[in-house]
PDB file of C-alpha atoms and ligand atoms in Angstrom:
ATOM      1  CA  MET A   1      95.052 109.314  97.731  1.00  0.00           C
ATOM      2  CA  LEU A   2      95.527 110.558 101.247  1.00  0.00           C
ATOM      3  CA  SER A   3      96.351 114.160 102.132  1.00  0.00           C
ATOM      4  CA  GLY A   4      96.203 116.218 105.279  1.00  0.00           C
ATOM      5  CA  PRO A   5      98.291 118.759 107.144  1.00  0.00           C
ATOM      6  CA  SER A   6     101.733 117.888 108.423  1.00  0.00           C
ATOM      7  CA  GLY A   7     101.521 116.293 111.865  1.00  0.00           C
ATOM      8  CA  VAL A   8      97.878 115.186 111.576  1.00  0.00           C
ATOM      9  CA  GLY A   9      98.979 111.544 111.694  1.00  0.00           C
ATOM     10  CA  LYS A  10      99.030 110.391 108.056  1.00  0.00           C
ATOM     11  CA  SER A  11     102.076 108.131 108.452  1.00  0.00           C
ATOM     12  CA  THR A  12     100.841 106.731 111.756  1.00  0.00           C
ATOM     13  CA  VAL A  13      97.341 105.966 110.467  1.00  0.00           C
ATOM     14  CA  LEU A  14      98.653 104.556 107.180  1.00  0.00           C
ATOM     15  CA  ALA A  15     100.975 102.174 109.001  1.00  0.00           C
ATOM     16  CA  ARG A  16      97.886 100.793 110.727  1.00  0.00           C
ATOM     17  CA  VAL A  17      95.888 100.693 107.486  1.00  0.00           C
ATOM     18  CA  ARG A  18      98.661  98.728 105.829  1.00  0.00           C
ATOM     19  CA  SER A  19      98.634  96.202 108.647  1.00  0.00           C
ATOM     20  CA  LEU A  20      94.865  95.799 108.197  1.00  0.00           C
ATOM     21  CA  VAL A  21      95.024  95.535 104.395  1.00  0.00           C
ATOM     22  CA  PRO A  22      97.901  93.247 103.463  1.00  0.00           C
ATOM     23  CA  GLY A  23      99.009  93.679  99.883  1.00  0.00           C
ATOM     24  CA  LEU A  24      97.921  97.289  99.616  1.00  0.00           C
ATOM     25  CA  TRP A  25     100.480  98.917  97.367  1.00  0.00           C
ATOM     26  CA  TYR A  26     101.894 102.163  98.617  1.00  0.00           C
ATOM     27  CA  SER A  27     103.865 104.568  96.422  1.00  0.00           C
ATOM     28  CA  VAL A  28     107.255 105.538  97.890  1.00  0.00           C
ATOM     29  CA  SER A  29     107.881 109.195  97.048  1.00  0.00           C
ATOM     30  CA  ALA A  30     111.110 110.947  96.165  1.00  0.00           C
ATOM     31  CA  THR A  31     112.101 113.852  98.387  1.00  0.00           C
ATOM     32  CA  THR A  32     114.945 116.280  99.007  1.00  0.00           C
ATOM     33  CA  ARG A  33     114.021 116.430 102.704  1.00  0.00           C
ATOM     34  CA  PRO A  34     116.733 115.208 105.095  1.00  0.00           C
ATOM     35  CA  ARG A  35     116.107 111.745 106.497  1.00  0.00           C
ATOM     36  CA  ARG A  36     114.584 111.609 109.999  1.00  0.00           C
ATOM     37  CA  PRO A  37     115.972 109.167 112.553  1.00  0.00           C
ATOM     38  CA  GLY A  38     114.508 105.749 111.838  1.00  0.00           C
ATOM     39  CA  GLU A  39     113.555 106.498 108.232  1.00  0.00           C
ATOM     40  CA  ILE A  40     114.907 104.094 105.636  1.00  0.00           C
ATOM     41  CA  ASP A  41     115.866 105.063 102.094  1.00  0.00           C
ATOM     42  CA  GLY A  42     113.627 103.250  99.618  1.00  0.00           C
ATOM     43  CA  VAL A  43     111.059 102.383 102.308  1.00  0.00           C
ATOM     44  CA  ASN A  44     109.820 105.694 103.715  1.00  0.00           C
ATOM     45  CA  TYR A  45     111.108 107.795 100.841  1.00  0.00           C
ATOM     46  CA  HIS A  46     113.685 107.768  98.103  1.00  0.00           C
ATOM     47  CA  PHE A  47     115.986 110.414  99.531  1.00  0.00           C
ATOM     48  CA  VAL A  48     117.545 112.386  96.671  1.00  0.00           C
ATOM     49  CA  THR A  49     119.612 115.535  96.197  1.00  0.00           C
ATOM     50  CA  GLU A  50     118.209 118.742  94.667  1.00  0.00           C
ATOM     51  CA  GLU A  51     120.104 117.875  91.453  1.00  0.00           C
ATOM     52  CA  GLN A  52     118.670 114.358  91.303  1.00  0.00           C
ATOM     53  CA  PHE A  53     115.173 115.697  91.945  1.00  0.00           C
ATOM     54  CA  ALA A  54     115.533 118.315  89.184  1.00  0.00           C
ATOM     55  CA  GLU A  55     116.606 115.541  86.825  1.00  0.00           C
ATOM     56  CA  LEU A  56     113.571 113.410  87.687  1.00  0.00           C
ATOM     57  CA  VAL A  57     111.357 116.411  86.893  1.00  0.00           C
ATOM     58  CA  ALA A  58     113.208 117.228  83.656  1.00  0.00           C
ATOM     59  CA  GLN A  59     112.884 113.617  82.482  1.00  0.00           C
ATOM     60  CA  GLY A  60     109.164 113.554  83.203  1.00  0.00           C
ATOM     61  CA  ARG A  61     109.652 110.708  85.666  1.00  0.00           C
ATOM     62  CA  LEU A  62     107.359 112.163  88.334  1.00  0.00           C
ATOM     63  CA  LEU A  63     103.613 111.811  88.127  1.00  0.00           C
ATOM     64  CA  GLU A  64     103.244 114.943  90.223  1.00  0.00           C
ATOM     65  CA  HIS A  65     105.555 117.020  92.347  1.00  0.00           C
ATOM     66  CA  ALA A  66     105.422 119.920  94.754  1.00  0.00           C
ATOM     67  CA  HIS A  67     107.508 122.163  96.933  1.00  0.00           C
ATOM     68  CA  PHE A  68     106.396 121.925 100.564  1.00  0.00           C
ATOM     69  CA  ALA A  69     107.850 123.771 103.574  1.00  0.00           C
ATOM     70  CA  GLY A  70     111.310 124.072 102.032  1.00  0.00           C
ATOM     71  CA  ASN A  71     111.644 120.659 100.361  1.00  0.00           C
ATOM     72  CA  HIS A  72     110.646 118.951  97.109  1.00  0.00           C
ATOM     73  CA  TYR A  73     108.429 115.871  96.991  1.00  0.00           C
ATOM     74  CA  GLY A  74     107.242 113.808  94.036  1.00  0.00           C
ATOM     75  CA  THR A  75     105.602 110.527  93.041  1.00  0.00           C
ATOM     76  CA  PRO A  76     107.700 108.261  90.779  1.00  0.00           C
ATOM     77  CA  ARG A  77     105.618 107.733  87.653  1.00  0.00           C
ATOM     78  CA  ASP A  78     106.719 104.296  86.399  1.00  0.00           C
ATOM     79  CA  ALA A  79     105.924 102.272  89.503  1.00  0.00           C
ATOM     80  CA  VAL A  80     102.423 103.757  89.790  1.00  0.00           C
ATOM     81  CA  GLU A  81     101.614 103.304  86.100  1.00  0.00           C
ATOM     82  CA  GLN A  82     102.790  99.688  86.162  1.00  0.00           C
ATOM     83  CA  ARG A  83     100.539  98.897  89.128  1.00  0.00           C
ATOM     84  CA  LEU A  84      97.536 100.634  87.572  1.00  0.00           C
ATOM     85  CA  ALA A  85      98.122  98.864  84.235  1.00  0.00           C
ATOM     86  CA  ALA A  86      98.067  95.567  86.159  1.00  0.00           C
ATOM     87  CA  GLY A  87      94.694  96.532  87.595  1.00  0.00           C
ATOM     88  CA  GLN A  88      96.000  97.059  91.113  1.00  0.00           C
ATOM     89  CA  ASP A  89      94.955  99.903  93.395  1.00  0.00           C
ATOM     90  CA  VAL A  90      97.667 102.295  94.495  1.00  0.00           C
ATOM     91  CA  LEU A  91      97.867 104.453  97.556  1.00  0.00           C
ATOM     92  CA  LEU A  92      99.533 107.873  97.454  1.00  0.00           C
ATOM     93  CA  GLU A  93     100.198 109.941 100.544  1.00  0.00           C
ATOM     94  CA  ILE A  94     100.823 113.429  99.159  1.00  0.00           C
ATOM     95  CA  GLU A  95     100.144 117.050 100.013  1.00  0.00           C
ATOM     96  CA  VAL A  96      97.364 119.142  98.507  1.00  0.00           C
ATOM     97  CA  GLN A  97      99.158 120.650  95.486  1.00  0.00           C
ATOM     98  CA  GLY A  98     100.149 117.159  94.361  1.00  0.00           C
ATOM     99  CA  ALA A  99      96.644 115.815  94.945  1.00  0.00           C
ATOM    100  CA  ARG A 100      95.319 118.536  92.632  1.00  0.00           C
ATOM    101  CA  GLN A 101      97.788 117.528  89.924  1.00  0.00           C
ATOM    102  CA  VAL A 102      96.714 113.892  90.132  1.00  0.00           C
ATOM    103  CA  ARG A 103      93.059 114.876  90.062  1.00  0.00           C
ATOM    104  CA  ALA A 104      93.704 116.914  86.896  1.00  0.00           C
ATOM    105  CA  ALA A 105      95.701 114.149  85.170  1.00  0.00           C
ATOM    106  CA  PRO A 106      93.823 112.661  82.204  1.00  0.00           C
ATOM    107  CA  GLY A 107      93.065 108.983  82.628  1.00  0.00           C
ATOM    108  CA  LEU A 108      94.001 109.108  86.289  1.00  0.00           C
ATOM    109  CA  GLY A 109      92.166 111.934  88.027  1.00  0.00           C
ATOM    110  CA  PRO A 110      88.580 110.854  87.366  1.00  0.00           C
ATOM    111  CA  GLU A 111      89.236 107.438  88.925  1.00  0.00           C
ATOM    112  CA  ALA A 112      91.184 108.750  91.903  1.00  0.00           C
ATOM    113  CA  VAL A 113      89.612 108.847  95.345  1.00  0.00           C
ATOM    114  CA  LEU A 114      90.840 111.771  97.424  1.00  0.00           C
ATOM    115  CA  ILE A 115      90.689 111.421 101.196  1.00  0.00           C
ATOM    116  CA  PHE A 116      91.538 114.207 103.597  1.00  0.00           C
ATOM    117  CA  LEU A 117      92.794 113.322 107.074  1.00  0.00           C
ATOM    118  CA  ALA A 118      91.790 116.177 109.371  1.00  0.00           C
ATOM    119  CA  PRO A 119      92.930 116.985 112.918  1.00  0.00           C
ATOM    120  CA  PRO A 120      90.374 117.291 115.733  1.00  0.00           C
ATOM    121  CA  SER A 121      91.507 120.942 116.053  1.00  0.00           C
ATOM    122  CA  PHE A 122      94.300 123.247 114.936  1.00  0.00           C
ATOM    123  CA  ASP A 123      95.738 123.323 118.467  1.00  0.00           C
ATOM    124  CA  GLU A 124      95.884 119.537 118.568  1.00  0.00           C
ATOM    125  CA  LEU A 125      97.671 119.551 115.188  1.00  0.00           C
ATOM    126  CA  ALA A 126     100.286 121.967 116.572  1.00  0.00           C
ATOM    127  CA  ARG A 127     100.673 119.761 119.669  1.00  0.00           C
ATOM    128  CA  ARG A 128     101.255 116.645 117.560  1.00  0.00           C
ATOM    129  CA  LEU A 129     103.856 118.411 115.453  1.00  0.00           C
ATOM    130  CA  VAL A 130     105.716 119.544 118.582  1.00  0.00           C
ATOM    131  CA  GLY A 131     105.281 116.100 120.153  1.00  0.00           C
ATOM    132  CA  ARG A 132     106.813 114.362 117.123  1.00  0.00           C
ATOM    133  CA  GLY A 133     109.962 116.397 117.746  1.00  0.00           C
ATOM    134  CA  THR A 134     111.401 115.984 114.256  1.00  0.00           C
ATOM    135  CA  GLU A 135     111.480 119.639 113.178  1.00  0.00           C
ATOM    136  CA  ASP A 136     113.015 122.782 114.592  1.00  0.00           C
ATOM    137  CA  GLU A 137     110.773 125.723 115.476  1.00  0.00           C
ATOM    138  CA  ALA A 138     111.188 127.488 112.083  1.00  0.00           C
ATOM    139  CA  THR A 139     110.299 124.340 110.141  1.00  0.00           C
ATOM    140  CA  ARG A 140     107.310 123.690 112.405  1.00  0.00           C
ATOM    141  CA  GLN A 141     106.053 127.212 111.765  1.00  0.00           C
ATOM    142  CA  ALA A 142     106.400 126.702 107.983  1.00  0.00           C
ATOM    143  CA  ARG A 143     104.404 123.479 108.265  1.00  0.00           C
ATOM    144  CA  LEU A 144     101.694 125.060 110.400  1.00  0.00           C
ATOM    145  CA  LEU A 145     101.410 127.930 107.923  1.00  0.00           C
ATOM    146  CA  ALA A 146     100.996 125.402 105.107  1.00  0.00           C
ATOM    147  CA  ALA A 147      98.436 123.589 107.274  1.00  0.00           C
ATOM    148  CA  ARG A 148      96.140 126.637 107.284  1.00  0.00           C
ATOM    149  CA  THR A 149      96.016 126.564 103.465  1.00  0.00           C
ATOM    150  CA  GLU A 150      95.618 122.785 103.390  1.00  0.00           C
ATOM    151  CA  LEU A 151      92.703 122.870 105.825  1.00  0.00           C
ATOM    152  CA  ASP A 152      91.026 125.423 103.531  1.00  0.00           C
ATOM    153  CA  ALA A 153      91.367 122.944 100.645  1.00  0.00           C
ATOM    154  CA  GLU A 154      89.511 120.196 102.496  1.00  0.00           C
ATOM    155  CA  ARG A 155      86.323 120.686 100.519  1.00  0.00           C
ATOM    156  CA  GLU A 156      88.105 119.704  97.284  1.00  0.00           C
ATOM    157  CA  PHE A 157      88.372 116.154  98.619  1.00  0.00           C
ATOM    158  CA  ASP A 158      85.895 113.312  98.150  1.00  0.00           C
ATOM    159  CA  HIS A 159      85.997 112.177 101.774  1.00  0.00           C
ATOM    160  CA  ARG A 160      87.108 113.441 105.139  1.00  0.00           C
ATOM    161  CA  VAL A 161      88.272 111.364 108.076  1.00  0.00           C
ATOM    162  CA  VAL A 162      89.059 112.996 111.417  1.00  0.00           C
ATOM    163  CA  ASN A 163      92.086 111.512 113.176  1.00  0.00           C
ATOM    164  CA  THR A 164      90.927 111.659 116.766  1.00  0.00           C
ATOM    165  CA  ASP A 165      92.249 108.204 117.531  1.00  0.00           C
ATOM    166  CA  VAL A 166      94.440 106.124 115.267  1.00  0.00           C
ATOM    167  CA  GLN A 167      92.352 102.972 115.374  1.00  0.00           C
ATOM    168  CA  SER A 168      89.074 104.631 114.331  1.00  0.00           C
ATOM    169  CA  ALA A 169      90.759 106.768 111.680  1.00  0.00           C
ATOM    170  CA  ALA A 170      92.433 103.673 110.189  1.00  0.00           C
ATOM    171  CA  ALA A 171      89.119 101.784 110.229  1.00  0.00           C
ATOM    172  CA  GLY A 172      87.468 104.750 108.470  1.00  0.00           C
ATOM    173  CA  LEU A 173      90.134 104.761 105.770  1.00  0.00           C
ATOM    174  CA  VAL A 174      89.937 101.018 105.252  1.00  0.00           C
ATOM    175  CA  GLN A 175      86.210 101.303 104.788  1.00  0.00           C
ATOM    176  CA  LEU A 176      86.572 104.072 102.215  1.00  0.00           C
ATOM    177  CA  MET A 177      89.357 102.324 100.334  1.00  0.00           C
ATOM    178  CA  THR A 178      87.909  98.858 100.202  1.00  0.00           C
ATOM    179  CA  GLY A 179      84.228  99.342 100.797  1.00  0.00           C
ATOM    180  CA  SER A 180      84.516  96.846 103.625  1.00  0.00           C
ATOM    181  CA  ARG A 181      85.198  96.724 107.311  1.00  0.00           C
ATOM    182  CA  PRO A 182      88.532  95.652 108.757  1.00  0.00           C
ATOM    183  CA  GLY A 183      88.535  91.946 109.335  1.00  0.00           C
ATOM    184  CA  SER A 184      86.234  91.082 106.451  1.00  0.00           C
ATOM    185  CA  PRO A 185      87.628  89.974 103.070  1.00  0.00           C
ATOM    186  CA  VAL A 186      89.131  92.774 101.003  1.00  0.00           C
ATOM    187  CA  GLY A 187      88.944  93.142  97.261  1.00  0.00           C
TER     188      GLY A 187
HETATM  189  P1  ADP B 201     102.041 113.128 109.392  1.00  0.00           P
HETATM  190  O1  ADP B 201     102.532 111.865 108.698  1.00  0.00           O
HETATM  191  O2  ADP B 201     100.652 113.500 109.007  1.00  0.00           O
HETATM  192  O3  ADP B 201     102.979 114.290 109.283  1.00  0.00           O
HETATM  193  P2  ADP B 201     102.612 111.605 111.838  1.00  0.00           P
HETATM  194  O4  ADP B 201     102.024 110.279 111.504  1.00  0.00           O
HETATM  195  O5  ADP B 201     104.111 111.732 111.808  1.00  0.00           O
HETATM  196  O6  ADP B 201     101.947 112.786 110.956  1.00  0.00           O
HETATM  197  O7  ADP B 201     102.060 112.010 113.297  1.00  0.00           O
HETATM  198  C1  ADP B 201     102.485 113.194 113.951  1.00  0.00           C
HETATM  199  C2  ADP B 201     102.553 112.930 115.466  1.00  0.00           C
HETATM  200  O8  ADP B 201     101.220 112.775 115.969  1.00  0.00           O
HETATM  201  C3  ADP B 201     103.319 111.671 115.818  1.00  0.00           C
HETATM  202  O9  ADP B 201     104.090 111.911 116.980  1.00  0.00           O
HETATM  203  C4  ADP B 201     102.209 110.637 116.085  1.00  0.00           C
HETATM  204  O10 ADP B 201     102.608 109.667 117.015  1.00  0.00           O
HETATM  205  C5  ADP B 201     101.094 111.509 116.650  1.00  0.00           C
HETATM  206  N1  ADP B 201      99.721 111.023 116.361  1.00  0.00           N
HETATM  207  C6  ADP B 201      99.261 110.489 115.201  1.00  0.00           C
HETATM  208  N2  ADP B 201      97.943 110.185 115.296  1.00  0.00           N
HETATM  209  C7  ADP B 201      97.564 110.545 116.555  1.00  0.00           C
HETATM  210  C8  ADP B 201      96.320 110.480 117.283  1.00  0.00           C
HETATM  211  N3  ADP B 201      95.191 110.000 116.732  1.00  0.00           N
HETATM  212  N4  ADP B 201      96.308 110.922 118.547  1.00  0.00           N
HETATM  213  C9  ADP B 201      97.432 111.424 119.134  1.00  0.00           C
HETATM  214  N5  ADP B 201      98.632 111.515 118.508  1.00  0.00           N
HETATM  215  C10 ADP B 201      98.702 111.076 117.236  1.00  0.00           C
HETATM  216  P1  5GP B 202     106.995 114.884 105.466  1.00  0.00           P
HETATM  217  O1  5GP B 202     108.204 115.763 105.245  1.00  0.00           O
HETATM  218  O2  5GP B 202     106.327 115.231 106.771  1.00  0.00           O
HETATM  219  O3  5GP B 202     107.291 113.428 105.301  1.00  0.00           O
HETATM  220  O4  5GP B 202     105.940 115.250 104.332  1.00  0.00           O
HETATM  221  C1  5GP B 202     105.520 116.576 104.131  1.00  0.00           C
HETATM  222  C2  5GP B 202     104.339 116.600 103.185  1.00  0.00           C
HETATM  223  O5  5GP B 202     104.718 116.143 101.900  1.00  0.00           O
HETATM  224  C3  5GP B 202     103.197 115.708 103.633  1.00  0.00           C
HETATM  225  O6  5GP B 202     101.974 116.438 103.475  1.00  0.00           O
HETATM  226  C4  5GP B 202     103.249 114.540 102.667  1.00  0.00           C
HETATM  227  O7  5GP B 202     101.971 113.989 102.430  1.00  0.00           O
HETATM  228  C5  5GP B 202     103.745 115.239 101.430  1.00  0.00           C
HETATM  229  N1  5GP B 202     104.314 114.315 100.436  1.00  0.00           N
HETATM  230  C6  5GP B 202     104.996 113.165 100.646  1.00  0.00           C
HETATM  231  N2  5GP B 202     105.322 112.604  99.467  1.00  0.00           N
HETATM  232  C7  5GP B 202     104.823 113.396  98.502  1.00  0.00           C
HETATM  233  C8  5GP B 202     104.804 113.332  97.072  1.00  0.00           C
HETATM  234  O8  5GP B 202     105.310 112.414  96.426  1.00  0.00           O
HETATM  235  N3  5GP B 202     104.200 114.356  96.419  1.00  0.00           N
HETATM  236  C9  5GP B 202     103.622 115.404  97.072  1.00  0.00           C
HETATM  237  N4  5GP B 202     103.041 116.343  96.323  1.00  0.00           N
HETATM  238  N5  5GP B 202     103.604 115.481  98.410  1.00  0.00           N
HETATM  239  C10 5GP B 202     104.199 114.497  99.113  1.00  0.00           C
END
């Protein structure tokens, strides 16, 4: 499971990790957040309405869910459970409240490996968020406020990787996830 404050580079680093580890299964979350330019429904997220999200929660179809900076996010339960039942590893990219729920889930939490992707500094995090250019000022402020709390939760995680440069951060994640170095056989 990978967490870390908004703008630290989780999506960017994971895209690289996925190119280094073919076949790694990644859980596509449901969210009520509006789609960003370039995002594809069913690939980056399942984009749903508030009503659809509430229904997923009511039907117990989310493994975990959280409200983050004005939007709802959750992990579809069935797909993850099917992969785990088949003995496959699954990768979740979720914020801290969700990571805590997974950690507390019987039969799931004890096995889960929690990795925190940290920024080199808070100022650099703020710069990346501005540089991405996908949020207005109010939304950026909400995300940076959440980031303060998330950075405080870092010690709850099993491992910490600092995203100074994408290549090294991805290599660090690959090593933690597979116990091997990129380029050598995985599994
Ligand atoms: P997250 O998924 O954690 O919200 P993103 O992957 O969208 O973050 O990255 C936020 C911004 O920071 C993007 O514009 C991305 O290109 C940039 N970025 C990511 N990693 C780095 C890095 N190591 N150095 C500089 N910029 C980075
Ligand atoms: P973003 O809107 O930038 O894509 O994501 C905002 C935050 O929500 C990020 O920290 C991301 O990891 C988190 N997130 C994405 N999907 C899920 C999910 O299914 N559950 C939870 N709890 N958080 C998620």
